[in-house]
PDB file of C-alpha atoms in Angstrom:
ATOM      1  CA  UNK A  25     -15.101   5.370  -5.307  1.00  0.00           C
ATOM      2  CA  UNK A  26     -15.054   7.722  -2.337  1.00  0.00           C
ATOM      3  CA  UNK A  27     -16.857  11.009  -2.940  1.00  0.00           C
ATOM      4  CA  UNK A  28     -15.371  14.363  -2.114  1.00  0.00           C
ATOM      5  CA  UNK A  29     -13.465  17.265  -3.623  1.00  0.00           C
ATOM      6  CA  UNK A  30     -10.810  16.530  -6.194  1.00  0.00           C
ATOM      7  CA  UNK A  31      -7.212  17.635  -5.950  1.00  0.00           C
ATOM      8  CA  UNK A  32      -7.423  21.427  -5.431  1.00  0.00           C
ATOM      9  CA  UNK A  33      -4.637  22.279  -7.847  1.00  0.00           C
ATOM     10  CA  UNK A  34      -4.411  23.442 -11.445  1.00  0.00           C
ATOM     11  CA  UNK A  35      -1.556  21.039 -12.212  1.00  0.00           C
ATOM     12  CA  UNK A  36      -3.314  17.760 -11.416  1.00  0.00           C
ATOM     13  CA  UNK A  37      -2.127  15.952 -14.601  1.00  0.00           C
ATOM     14  CA  UNK A  38       1.437  17.090 -13.900  1.00  0.00           C
ATOM     15  CA  UNK A  39       1.331  15.682 -10.383  1.00  0.00           C
ATOM     16  CA  UNK A  40      -0.058  12.327 -11.523  1.00  0.00           C
ATOM     17  CA  UNK A  41       2.588  12.146 -14.242  1.00  0.00           C
ATOM     18  CA  UNK A  42       5.312  13.035 -11.763  1.00  0.00           C
ATOM     19  CA  UNK A  43       4.266  10.180  -9.485  1.00  0.00           C
ATOM     20  CA  UNK A  44       4.863   7.896 -12.449  1.00  0.00           C
ATOM     21  CA  UNK A  45       8.237   9.510 -13.046  1.00  0.00           C
ATOM     22  CA  UNK A  46       9.216   8.716  -9.472  1.00  0.00           C
ATOM     23  CA  UNK A  47       8.327   5.090 -10.135  1.00  0.00           C
ATOM     24  CA  UNK A  48      10.489   5.269 -13.288  1.00  0.00           C
ATOM     25  CA  UNK A  49      13.406   6.368 -11.117  1.00  0.00           C
ATOM     26  CA  UNK A  50      12.851   3.576  -8.603  1.00  0.00           C
ATOM     27  CA  UNK A  51      12.583   0.648 -11.032  1.00  0.00           C
ATOM     28  CA  UNK A  52      16.181   0.498 -12.367  1.00  0.00           C
ATOM     29  CA  UNK A  53      17.632   1.240  -8.943  1.00  0.00           C
ATOM     30  CA  UNK A  54      15.741  -1.664  -7.415  1.00  0.00           C
ATOM     31  CA  UNK A  55      16.689  -4.023 -10.221  1.00  0.00           C
ATOM     32  CA  UNK A  56      20.363  -3.046 -10.002  1.00  0.00           C
ATOM     33  CA  UNK A  57      20.418  -4.556  -6.496  1.00  0.00           C
ATOM     34  CA  UNK A  58      17.843  -7.335  -6.822  1.00  0.00           C
ATOM     35  CA  UNK A  59      19.278 -10.850  -6.482  1.00  0.00           C
ATOM     36  CA  UNK A  60      22.761  -9.536  -5.821  1.00  0.00           C
ATOM     37  CA  UNK A  61      24.815  -9.928  -2.616  1.00  0.00           C
ATOM     38  CA  UNK A  62      23.353  -7.418  -0.181  1.00  0.00           C
ATOM     39  CA  UNK A  63      24.490  -6.053   3.140  1.00  0.00           C
ATOM     40  CA  UNK A  64      21.444  -6.275   5.403  1.00  0.00           C
ATOM     41  CA  UNK A  65      21.003  -4.135   8.482  1.00  0.00           C
ATOM     42  CA  UNK A  66      18.307  -4.570  11.113  1.00  0.00           C
ATOM     43  CA  UNK A  67      16.422  -1.563  12.404  1.00  0.00           C
ATOM     44  CA  UNK A  68      15.188  -1.026  15.943  1.00  0.00           C
ATOM     45  CA  UNK A  69      11.835  -2.622  15.110  1.00  0.00           C
ATOM     46  CA  UNK A  70      13.667  -5.747  13.833  1.00  0.00           C
ATOM     47  CA  UNK A  71      12.775  -5.015  10.206  1.00  0.00           C
ATOM     48  CA  UNK A  72      15.521  -5.291   7.582  1.00  0.00           C
ATOM     49  CA  UNK A  73      16.908  -2.479   5.428  1.00  0.00           C
ATOM     50  CA  UNK A  74      19.346  -2.635   2.517  1.00  0.00           C
ATOM     51  CA  UNK A  75      21.420  -0.288   0.407  1.00  0.00           C
ATOM     52  CA  UNK A  76      18.651  -0.473  -2.190  1.00  0.00           C
ATOM     53  CA  UNK A  77      16.019   0.893   0.221  1.00  0.00           C
ATOM     54  CA  UNK A  78      18.225   3.853   1.067  1.00  0.00           C
ATOM     55  CA  UNK A  79      19.399   4.546  -2.491  1.00  0.00           C
ATOM     56  CA  UNK A  80      15.861   4.599  -3.848  1.00  0.00           C
ATOM     57  CA  UNK A  81      14.525   6.850  -1.115  1.00  0.00           C
ATOM     58  CA  UNK A  82      17.410   9.300  -1.535  1.00  0.00           C
ATOM     59  CA  UNK A  83      16.779   9.457  -5.279  1.00  0.00           C
ATOM     60  CA  UNK A  84      13.039   9.989  -4.858  1.00  0.00           C
ATOM     61  CA  UNK A  85      13.508  12.663  -2.208  1.00  0.00           C
ATOM     62  CA  UNK A  86      16.018  14.486  -4.401  1.00  0.00           C
ATOM     63  CA  UNK A  87      13.653  14.407  -7.390  1.00  0.00           C
ATOM     64  CA  UNK A  88      10.751  15.743  -5.315  1.00  0.00           C
ATOM     65  CA  UNK A  89      12.867  18.496  -3.758  1.00  0.00           C
ATOM     66  CA  UNK A  90      14.063  19.635  -7.199  1.00  0.00           C
ATOM     67  CA  UNK A  91      10.623  19.672  -8.808  1.00  0.00           C
ATOM     68  CA  UNK A  92       8.421  20.671  -5.895  1.00  0.00           C
ATOM     69  CA  UNK A  93      10.567  22.208  -3.140  1.00  0.00           C
ATOM     70  CA  UNK A  94       7.487  23.498  -1.289  1.00  0.00           C
ATOM     71  CA  UNK A  95       6.002  20.021  -0.871  1.00  0.00           C
ATOM     72  CA  UNK A  96       6.416  17.849   2.206  1.00  0.00           C
ATOM     73  CA  UNK A  97       7.981  14.384   2.144  1.00  0.00           C
ATOM     74  CA  UNK A  98       7.443  11.310   4.314  1.00  0.00           C
ATOM     75  CA  UNK A  99       9.563   8.214   3.698  1.00  0.00           C
ATOM     76  CA  UNK A 100      10.464   5.049   5.534  1.00  0.00           C
ATOM     77  CA  UNK A 101      14.205   5.542   5.900  1.00  0.00           C
ATOM     78  CA  UNK A 102      14.769   9.266   6.475  1.00  0.00           C
ATOM     79  CA  UNK A 103      13.295  12.048   8.573  1.00  0.00           C
ATOM     80  CA  UNK A 104       9.963  13.529   7.510  1.00  0.00           C
ATOM     81  CA  UNK A 105       9.887  17.050   6.096  1.00  0.00           C
ATOM     82  CA  UNK A 106       6.922  19.447   6.087  1.00  0.00           C
ATOM     83  CA  UNK A 107       4.096  17.105   7.058  1.00  0.00           C
ATOM     84  CA  UNK A 108       1.955  20.138   7.868  1.00  0.00           C
ATOM     85  CA  UNK A 109       2.073  21.332   4.238  1.00  0.00           C
ATOM     86  CA  UNK A 110      -0.894  21.129   1.865  1.00  0.00           C
ATOM     87  CA  UNK A 111       0.856  18.714  -0.509  1.00  0.00           C
ATOM     88  CA  UNK A 112       2.934  15.860   0.922  1.00  0.00           C
ATOM     89  CA  UNK A 113       4.608  12.978  -0.911  1.00  0.00           C
ATOM     90  CA  UNK A 114       4.747   9.625   0.867  1.00  0.00           C
ATOM     91  CA  UNK A 115       7.234   7.042  -0.404  1.00  0.00           C
ATOM     92  CA  UNK A 116       8.170   3.499   0.527  1.00  0.00           C
ATOM     93  CA  UNK A 117      11.319   2.693  -1.472  1.00  0.00           C
ATOM     94  CA  UNK A 118      10.945  -1.075  -1.155  1.00  0.00           C
ATOM     95  CA  UNK A 119       7.712  -2.386   0.240  1.00  0.00           C
ATOM     96  CA  UNK A 120       8.478  -6.021   0.937  1.00  0.00           C
ATOM     97  CA  UNK A 121      12.158  -5.855   1.842  1.00  0.00           C
ATOM     98  CA  UNK A 122      11.962  -9.430   3.143  1.00  0.00           C
ATOM     99  CA  UNK A 123      10.825 -10.551  -0.302  1.00  0.00           C
ATOM    100  CA  UNK A 124      13.542  -8.436  -1.912  1.00  0.00           C
ATOM    101  CA  UNK A 125      16.386  -9.912   0.134  1.00  0.00           C
ATOM    102  CA  UNK A 126      15.186 -13.480  -0.450  1.00  0.00           C
ATOM    103  CA  UNK A 127      14.978 -13.067  -4.221  1.00  0.00           C
ATOM    104  CA  UNK A 128      11.184 -13.049  -4.449  1.00  0.00           C
ATOM    105  CA  UNK A 129       9.883 -10.640  -7.116  1.00  0.00           C
ATOM    106  CA  UNK A 130       6.836  -9.599  -5.066  1.00  0.00           C
ATOM    107  CA  UNK A 131       8.288  -6.349  -3.723  1.00  0.00           C
ATOM    108  CA  UNK A 132       7.293  -2.882  -4.823  1.00  0.00           C
ATOM    109  CA  UNK A 133       7.904   0.834  -4.583  1.00  0.00           C
ATOM    110  CA  UNK A 134       5.005   2.907  -3.278  1.00  0.00           C
ATOM    111  CA  UNK A 135       4.442   6.567  -4.127  1.00  0.00           C
ATOM    112  CA  UNK A 136       1.539   8.644  -2.825  1.00  0.00           C
ATOM    113  CA  UNK A 137       0.583  12.298  -2.940  1.00  0.00           C
ATOM    114  CA  UNK A 138      -1.494  13.623  -0.057  1.00  0.00           C
ATOM    115  CA  UNK A 139      -3.629  16.721  -0.359  1.00  0.00           C
ATOM    116  CA  UNK A 140      -4.575  18.165   3.032  1.00  0.00           C
ATOM    117  CA  UNK A 141      -3.665  14.821   4.566  1.00  0.00           C
ATOM    118  CA  UNK A 142      -5.765  12.701   2.215  1.00  0.00           C
ATOM    119  CA  UNK A 143      -4.253  10.428  -0.473  1.00  0.00           C
ATOM    120  CA  UNK A 144      -5.128  11.684  -3.958  1.00  0.00           C
ATOM    121  CA  UNK A 145      -2.523   9.890  -6.073  1.00  0.00           C
ATOM    122  CA  UNK A 146      -1.081   6.434  -5.556  1.00  0.00           C
ATOM    123  CA  UNK A 147       1.372   4.283  -7.490  1.00  0.00           C
ATOM    124  CA  UNK A 148       2.253   0.643  -6.849  1.00  0.00           C
ATOM    125  CA  UNK A 149       5.386  -0.054  -8.877  1.00  0.00           C
ATOM    126  CA  UNK A 150       6.495  -3.704  -9.184  1.00  0.00           C
ATOM    127  CA  UNK A 151      10.028  -3.472 -10.629  1.00  0.00           C
ATOM    128  CA  UNK A 152      10.803  -7.180 -11.046  1.00  0.00           C
ATOM    129  CA  UNK A 153       7.433  -7.888 -12.667  1.00  0.00           C
ATOM    130  CA  UNK A 154       7.351  -4.876 -14.976  1.00  0.00           C
ATOM    131  CA  UNK A 155       3.912  -3.992 -13.625  1.00  0.00           C
ATOM    132  CA  UNK A 156       2.468  -0.729 -12.358  1.00  0.00           C
ATOM    133  CA  UNK A 157      -0.851   0.288 -10.837  1.00  0.00           C
ATOM    134  CA  UNK A 158      -1.738   3.999 -10.880  1.00  0.00           C
ATOM    135  CA  UNK A 159      -4.672   5.510  -9.032  1.00  0.00           C
ATOM    136  CA  UNK A 160      -5.821   9.122  -8.815  1.00  0.00           C
ATOM    137  CA  UNK A 161      -8.827  10.239  -6.831  1.00  0.00           C
ATOM    138  CA  UNK A 162     -11.835  10.689  -9.077  1.00  0.00           C
ATOM    139  CA  UNK A 163     -10.276   8.659 -11.896  1.00  0.00           C
ATOM    140  CA  UNK A 164     -10.186   5.001 -12.911  1.00  0.00           C
ATOM    141  CA  UNK A 165      -7.220   2.977 -11.690  1.00  0.00           C
ATOM    142  CA  UNK A 166      -4.951   1.735 -14.456  1.00  0.00           C
ATOM    143  CA  UNK A 167      -2.798  -1.376 -14.583  1.00  0.00           C
ATOM    144  CA  UNK A 168       0.039  -0.853 -17.082  1.00  0.00           C
ATOM    145  CA  UNK A 169      -2.090   1.846 -18.685  1.00  0.00           C
ATOM    146  CA  UNK A 170      -5.305  -0.208 -18.939  1.00  0.00           C
ATOM    147  CA  UNK A 171      -8.345   0.509 -16.754  1.00  0.00           C
ATOM    148  CA  UNK A 172      -8.858  -2.217 -14.145  1.00  0.00           C
ATOM    149  CA  UNK A 173     -11.778  -3.059 -11.864  1.00  0.00           C
ATOM    150  CA  UNK A 174     -12.304  -5.020  -8.685  1.00  0.00           C
ATOM    151  CA  UNK A 175     -14.306  -8.252  -8.727  1.00  0.00           C
ATOM    152  CA  UNK A 176     -18.052  -8.571  -8.275  1.00  0.00           C
ATOM    153  CA  UNK A 177     -17.712 -11.065  -5.412  1.00  0.00           C
ATOM    154  CA  UNK A 178     -20.054 -10.124  -2.581  1.00  0.00           C
ATOM    155  CA  UNK A 179     -20.239 -13.358  -0.541  1.00  0.00           C
ATOM    156  CA  UNK A 180     -17.534 -14.110   2.012  1.00  0.00           C
ATOM    157  CA  UNK A 181     -17.736 -17.778   1.128  1.00  0.00           C
ATOM    158  CA  UNK A 182     -16.598 -16.972  -2.408  1.00  0.00           C
ATOM    159  CA  UNK A 183     -13.936 -14.439  -1.433  1.00  0.00           C
ATOM    160  CA  UNK A 184     -10.182 -14.732  -1.907  1.00  0.00           C
ATOM    161  CA  UNK A 185      -8.381 -13.277   1.118  1.00  0.00           C
ATOM    162  CA  UNK A 186      -4.728 -12.226   1.291  1.00  0.00           C
ATOM    163  CA  UNK A 187      -2.319 -11.012   3.960  1.00  0.00           C
ATOM    164  CA  UNK A 188       1.442 -10.662   3.845  1.00  0.00           C
ATOM    165  CA  UNK A 189       2.297 -12.939   6.786  1.00  0.00           C
ATOM    166  CA  UNK A 190       0.653 -14.506   9.858  1.00  0.00           C
ATOM    167  CA  UNK A 191       3.189 -12.907  12.197  1.00  0.00           C
ATOM    168  CA  UNK A 192       2.024  -9.386  11.335  1.00  0.00           C
ATOM    169  CA  UNK A 193      -0.949  -9.891  13.695  1.00  0.00           C
ATOM    170  CA  UNK A 194      -0.727  -9.484  17.468  1.00  0.00           C
ATOM    171  CA  UNK A 195      -2.499 -11.629  20.079  1.00  0.00           C
ATOM    172  CA  UNK A 196      -5.782  -9.734  19.596  1.00  0.00           C
ATOM    173  CA  UNK A 197      -5.606  -9.378  15.824  1.00  0.00           C
ATOM    174  CA  UNK A 198      -4.604 -12.971  15.056  1.00  0.00           C
ATOM    175  CA  UNK A 199      -7.846 -14.566  16.336  1.00  0.00           C
ATOM    176  CA  UNK A 200      -9.867 -11.924  14.467  1.00  0.00           C
ATOM    177  CA  UNK A 201      -8.036 -12.637  11.223  1.00  0.00           C
ATOM    178  CA  UNK A 202      -8.442 -16.377  11.795  1.00  0.00           C
ATOM    179  CA  UNK A 203     -12.184 -15.929  12.299  1.00  0.00           C
ATOM    180  CA  UNK A 204     -12.411 -14.137   8.968  1.00  0.00           C
ATOM    181  CA  UNK A 205     -10.164 -16.653   7.205  1.00  0.00           C
ATOM    182  CA  UNK A 206     -12.507 -19.428   8.356  1.00  0.00           C
ATOM    183  CA  UNK A 207     -15.388 -17.749   6.508  1.00  0.00           C
ATOM    184  CA  UNK A 208     -13.788 -17.085   3.112  1.00  0.00           C
ATOM    185  CA  UNK A 209     -13.317 -19.385   0.161  1.00  0.00           C
ATOM    186  CA  UNK A 210      -9.537 -19.090  -0.049  1.00  0.00           C
ATOM    187  CA  UNK A 211      -6.780 -17.559   2.095  1.00  0.00           C
ATOM    188  CA  UNK A 212      -3.240 -16.894   0.897  1.00  0.00           C
ATOM    189  CA  UNK A 213      -0.180 -15.316   2.539  1.00  0.00           C
ATOM    190  CA  UNK A 214       2.526 -13.291   0.791  1.00  0.00           C
ATOM    191  CA  UNK A 215       2.568 -10.471  -1.717  1.00  0.00           C
ATOM    192  CA  UNK A 216       3.064  -7.304   0.325  1.00  0.00           C
ATOM    193  CA  UNK A 217       1.699  -4.351  -1.674  1.00  0.00           C
ATOM    194  CA  UNK A 218       1.119  -6.551  -4.738  1.00  0.00           C
ATOM    195  CA  UNK A 219      -1.983  -8.052  -3.124  1.00  0.00           C
ATOM    196  CA  UNK A 220      -3.704  -4.668  -3.302  1.00  0.00           C
ATOM    197  CA  UNK A 221      -2.897  -4.365  -6.993  1.00  0.00           C
ATOM    198  CA  UNK A 222      -4.326  -7.838  -7.539  1.00  0.00           C
ATOM    199  CA  UNK A 223      -7.454  -6.728  -5.676  1.00  0.00           C
ATOM    200  CA  UNK A 224      -7.736  -3.706  -7.971  1.00  0.00           C
ATOM    201  CA  UNK A 225      -7.603  -6.055 -10.973  1.00  0.00           C
ATOM    202  CA  UNK A 226     -10.227  -8.457  -9.618  1.00  0.00           C
ATOM    203  CA  UNK A 227      -7.963 -11.403  -8.760  1.00  0.00           C
ATOM    204  CA  UNK A 228      -8.176 -10.945  -4.970  1.00  0.00           C
ATOM    205  CA  UNK A 229     -11.303  -9.884  -3.091  1.00  0.00           C
ATOM    206  CA  UNK A 230     -10.049  -9.047   0.411  1.00  0.00           C
ATOM    207  CA  UNK A 231      -6.741  -7.937   1.890  1.00  0.00           C
ATOM    208  CA  UNK A 232      -6.559  -7.702   5.684  1.00  0.00           C
ATOM    209  CA  UNK A 233      -3.342  -6.670   7.406  1.00  0.00           C
ATOM    210  CA  UNK A 234      -1.897  -5.121  10.555  1.00  0.00           C
ATOM    211  CA  UNK A 235       1.355  -3.584  11.824  1.00  0.00           C
ATOM    212  CA  UNK A 236       1.510  -1.237   8.823  1.00  0.00           C
ATOM    213  CA  UNK A 237       2.874   2.313   8.698  1.00  0.00           C
ATOM    214  CA  UNK A 238       1.492   5.235   6.653  1.00  0.00           C
ATOM    215  CA  UNK A 239       4.148   4.743   3.966  1.00  0.00           C
ATOM    216  CA  UNK A 240       2.903   1.144   3.640  1.00  0.00           C
ATOM    217  CA  UNK A 241      -0.708   2.056   2.881  1.00  0.00           C
ATOM    218  CA  UNK A 242      -1.142   5.625   1.640  1.00  0.00           C
ATOM    219  CA  UNK A 243      -0.395   4.776  -2.010  1.00  0.00           C
ATOM    220  CA  UNK A 244      -2.832   1.859  -1.868  1.00  0.00           C
ATOM    221  CA  UNK A 245      -5.878   4.029  -1.193  1.00  0.00           C
ATOM    222  CA  UNK A 246      -6.287   5.710  -4.634  1.00  0.00           C
ATOM    223  CA  UNK A 247      -5.423   2.438  -6.396  1.00  0.00           C
ATOM    224  CA  UNK A 248      -8.089   0.427  -4.560  1.00  0.00           C
ATOM    225  CA  UNK A 249     -10.763   3.124  -4.584  1.00  0.00           C
ATOM    226  CA  UNK A 250     -10.236   4.031  -8.231  1.00  0.00           C
ATOM    227  CA  UNK A 251     -10.863   0.400  -9.197  1.00  0.00           C
ATOM    228  CA  UNK A 252     -14.174   0.306  -7.308  1.00  0.00           C
ATOM    229  CA  UNK A 253     -12.920  -1.091  -4.011  1.00  0.00           C
ATOM    230  CA  UNK A 254     -13.083   0.061  -0.395  1.00  0.00           C
ATOM    231  CA  UNK A 255     -10.089   0.482   1.903  1.00  0.00           C
ATOM    232  CA  UNK A 256     -10.196   1.599   5.548  1.00  0.00           C
ATOM    233  CA  UNK A 257      -8.863   0.706   8.966  1.00  0.00           C
ATOM    234  CA  UNK A 258     -10.451  -2.160  10.934  1.00  0.00           C
ATOM    235  CA  UNK A 259     -13.007   0.253  12.397  1.00  0.00           C
ATOM    236  CA  UNK A 260     -14.143   1.406   8.969  1.00  0.00           C
ATOM    237  CA  UNK A 261     -12.463   4.821   9.269  1.00  0.00           C
ATOM    238  CA  UNK A 262     -10.540   6.453   6.395  1.00  0.00           C
ATOM    239  CA  UNK A 263      -6.782   5.934   6.379  1.00  0.00           C
ATOM    240  CA  UNK A 264      -4.715   8.967   7.388  1.00  0.00           C
ATOM    241  CA  UNK A 265      -1.200   9.678   8.628  1.00  0.00           C
ATOM    242  CA  UNK A 266      -2.463   9.116  12.168  1.00  0.00           C
ATOM    243  CA  UNK A 267      -4.168   5.790  11.445  1.00  0.00           C
ATOM    244  CA  UNK A 268      -3.068   2.683  13.283  1.00  0.00           C
ATOM    245  CA  UNK A 269      -1.541  -0.186  11.378  1.00  0.00           C
ATOM    246  CA  UNK A 270      -4.716  -2.217  10.779  1.00  0.00           C
ATOM    247  CA  UNK A 271      -5.901  -2.088   7.153  1.00  0.00           C
ATOM    248  CA  UNK A 272      -8.726  -3.821   5.310  1.00  0.00           C
ATOM    249  CA  UNK A 273      -9.306  -3.568   1.560  1.00  0.00           C
ATOM    250  CA  UNK A 274     -12.315  -5.135  -0.160  1.00  0.00           C
ATOM    251  CA  UNK A 275     -13.583  -5.439  -3.705  1.00  0.00           C
ATOM    252  CA  UNK A 276     -16.816  -3.640  -2.817  1.00  0.00           C
ATOM    253  CA  UNK A 277     -18.837  -2.215   0.036  1.00  0.00           C
ATOM    254  CA  UNK A 278     -20.894  -5.349   0.652  1.00  0.00           C
ATOM    255  CA  UNK A 279     -17.824  -7.530   1.156  1.00  0.00           C
ATOM    256  CA  UNK A 280     -16.139  -4.837   3.224  1.00  0.00           C
ATOM    257  CA  UNK A 281     -19.098  -4.618   5.603  1.00  0.00           C
ATOM    258  CA  UNK A 282     -19.237  -8.399   6.128  1.00  0.00           C
ATOM    259  CA  UNK A 283     -15.508  -8.636   6.809  1.00  0.00           C
ATOM    260  CA  UNK A 284     -15.581  -5.665   9.192  1.00  0.00           C
ATOM    261  CA  UNK A 285     -18.400  -7.247  11.156  1.00  0.00           C
ATOM    262  CA  UNK A 286     -16.413 -10.436  11.708  1.00  0.00           C
ATOM    263  CA  UNK A 287     -13.211  -8.591  12.628  1.00  0.00           C
ATOM    264  CA  UNK A 288     -15.151  -6.474  15.119  1.00  0.00           C
ATOM    265  CA  UNK A 289     -17.079  -9.352  16.688  1.00  0.00           C
ATOM    266  CA  UNK A 290     -13.966 -11.496  17.040  1.00  0.00           C
ATOM    267  CA  UNK A 291     -12.212  -8.751  18.996  1.00  0.00           C
ATOM    268  CA  UNK A 292     -15.008  -8.338  21.522  1.00  0.00           C
ATOM    269  CA  UNK A 293     -14.272  -9.660  25.048  1.00  0.00           C
ATOM    270  CA  UNK A 294     -15.436 -13.229  25.425  1.00  0.00           C
ATOM    271  CA  UNK A 295     -15.907 -13.783  21.683  1.00  0.00           C
ATOM    272  CA  UNK A 296     -15.902 -17.403  20.546  1.00  0.00           C
ATOM    273  CA  UNK A 297     -15.677 -16.651  16.812  1.00  0.00           C
ATOM    274  CA  UNK A 298     -11.992 -17.404  16.680  1.00  0.00           C
ATOM    275  CA  UNK A 299     -12.278 -20.612  18.646  1.00  0.00           C
TER     276      UNK A 299
END
């Protein structure tokens, strides 16, 4: 668990509870549209968006504005508000829209609360599975209310590695990921945000991804760290609103360091690790 000051507010329990209430709002809205005929639109970055994405984000933004009008909000579908404020909510209404529109239940809603730019509360809500992971900085992560912990795997050869899809990696990242995948015991694709919840519960040991946005990863940080894991960018730096899209999460520091070393070496000019 990362050391540092806790949430500098007197209403910490209220804020954690409210994050859960936002997930409560999202679940029925997502399920009302799941596995129904959907109109799909394609955004400028070629990613899909549906009426469900927009309905959930509107509902979450409205709830935040009513309860905490002085807080900032960053979401995937609408313009950011007040990112310079001390407290900022970050929401991804449907993380895994491609799963959602193909009827796969491995999509989620992500809710994070940033304090001075650092994630202090994170919720991974899995509407179709009836599962929820809640993390708060300085506290144990809970899966459906029960404390969960990452695995004790420390050898790459024993590790279970996940990523959402091979095509999320560019021409530099793909060989680096391949080099790491060659060293682990098992590599699986798919899962979107769910893979990080599985890591928090000890079923997955590494998640390595790229092309992510802050609303894709901010909620994951308290969940992973509160379960005993480590989550950073590919350079080992903490994740912030200005981070690039490369994310690595590991069950523990030893595994994280080994994976980082391979990712770094494979990206060096002239490297043969990915060959």
